XYZ file of C-alpha atoms in Angstrom:
155
model
C 109.375 96.860 128.181
C 112.754 95.285 127.439
C 113.785 93.202 130.438
C 117.463 93.560 129.597
C 117.720 97.277 130.401
C 120.789 98.174 132.429
C 119.691 100.474 135.274
C 123.220 101.907 135.599
C 123.501 104.617 132.911
C 127.117 105.496 133.736
C 128.182 102.010 132.685
C 127.055 102.430 129.081
C 125.076 99.966 127.052
C 126.054 98.176 123.866
C 123.525 97.771 121.089
C 123.873 96.046 117.739
C 122.207 98.012 114.924
C 120.756 96.438 111.787
C 118.704 97.349 108.716
C 115.275 95.990 107.848
C 113.264 97.333 104.926
C 115.212 100.576 104.653
C 114.862 101.343 108.363
C 117.336 100.922 111.190
C 116.726 99.034 114.420
C 118.848 97.684 117.241
C 118.858 95.103 120.025
C 120.858 94.821 123.209
C 124.103 93.039 122.350
C 123.864 90.902 125.506
C 120.875 89.124 123.889
C 122.845 88.274 120.724
C 124.540 84.892 120.656
C 125.959 85.095 117.137
C 125.594 86.471 113.611
C 125.187 84.069 110.696
C 124.968 84.450 106.969
C 121.680 83.550 105.327
C 120.953 79.823 105.256
C 117.974 78.401 103.361
C 115.224 77.557 105.823
C 112.831 74.610 105.958
C 109.282 75.999 105.981
C 106.813 74.850 108.626
C 103.188 74.204 107.677
C 100.555 76.469 109.252
C 103.237 78.818 110.656
C 102.503 82.561 111.015
C 103.511 84.648 107.971
C 106.525 86.152 109.777
C 107.932 82.691 110.624
C 110.099 81.742 107.633
C 110.812 78.251 108.955
C 113.681 76.555 110.765
C 117.374 75.901 110.175
C 119.859 73.510 111.722
C 122.179 75.356 114.124
C 124.845 72.837 115.090
C 122.277 70.101 115.672
C 119.604 72.347 117.222
C 116.427 73.497 115.487
C 116.444 77.308 115.193
C 113.203 79.106 114.235
C 113.726 82.012 111.823
C 111.598 85.176 112.138
C 111.495 87.493 109.113
C 111.826 90.860 110.877
C 110.511 92.797 107.874
C 107.234 90.882 107.959
C 107.081 90.962 111.764
C 107.493 94.744 111.779
C 104.834 95.184 109.096
C 107.299 96.116 106.350
C 107.557 94.702 102.834
C 109.009 91.192 102.709
C 111.942 90.484 100.394
C 113.408 87.222 99.245
C 116.649 86.700 101.238
C 119.999 86.766 99.455
C 123.523 85.875 100.535
C 123.827 89.450 101.872
C 121.086 88.950 104.484
C 122.067 88.152 108.066
C 120.530 85.986 110.753
C 120.917 87.465 114.242
C 120.760 84.545 116.659
C 119.246 86.017 119.821
C 117.927 84.868 123.149
C 114.244 85.638 123.634
C 113.621 84.531 127.171
C 115.159 81.043 127.319
C 114.690 80.327 123.603
C 117.190 80.885 120.807
C 115.582 82.502 117.760
C 117.036 83.640 114.438
C 116.042 87.120 113.261
C 116.368 87.596 109.502
C 117.599 91.148 108.791
C 118.915 92.910 105.679
C 122.327 93.768 107.164
C 124.098 94.533 110.428
C 125.342 98.116 110.429
C 126.955 99.054 113.725
C 127.748 98.346 117.352
C 126.790 101.350 119.480
C 127.753 102.182 123.055
C 125.273 104.565 124.627
C 124.112 105.804 127.999
C 120.591 104.880 129.098
C 119.595 108.573 128.890
C 120.149 108.491 125.099
C 117.126 106.202 124.696
C 113.918 108.184 124.232
C 110.336 106.891 124.468
C 108.398 106.246 121.285
C 106.017 109.109 120.432
C 102.512 108.897 121.938
C 100.984 109.266 118.468
C 102.739 106.106 117.241
C 100.461 103.184 116.461
C 100.111 100.163 118.750
C 102.322 98.096 116.431
C 105.196 100.538 116.896
C 104.750 100.520 120.677
C 104.618 96.708 120.671
C 107.889 96.172 118.800
C 109.906 99.358 119.333
C 110.388 100.054 123.019
C 112.608 103.138 122.662
C 114.224 105.369 120.036
C 117.835 106.401 119.722
C 119.064 109.365 117.696
C 122.647 108.922 116.497
C 123.978 111.692 114.236
C 121.417 111.820 111.403
C 120.005 108.326 112.112
C 116.885 107.373 114.072
C 117.202 103.814 115.406
C 114.388 101.837 117.022
C 115.216 99.547 119.956
C 113.357 96.291 119.302
C 111.500 94.807 122.268
C 112.638 91.208 121.804
C 110.080 89.938 124.306
C 107.337 90.964 121.821
C 108.824 89.365 118.693
C 107.219 86.014 119.461
C 103.618 85.765 120.632
C 103.018 84.645 124.227
C 102.951 80.885 124.788
C 99.227 81.069 125.578
C 98.513 82.474 122.124
C 100.548 79.716 120.469
C 98.608 77.028 122.330
C 95.237 78.417 121.205
């Protein structure tokens, strides 16, 4: 479950919505450090398929996760229209490659619904809740599941 949930629904919660592979997702805006245009990455040998590589972010090495691949969608070659969401996952900065940023939403906690029980384990792992806004269904990405646990990386 997303550790950044605000338990005070009256306060409202801001989410940043983005597109990946023709679908719409969102993350809590408090986890987002910045938005960047696409920058060519440096690939890393033996990296998982969803890890595009790393870029230089003002002197720091920033790993880039291709969210389409991570979510099990079709990968596309990035263009200048793609966006890198620089987010905090725990204490680590990570770049999430997305097709485009679409919206900033302010919602009450009650607007977030659980994912359906019949959804596959992959959906439950990456999409913690669903939000219906007008005619759009937006999945709240569980950022704490985007990267594998440290124990799995060490194996």
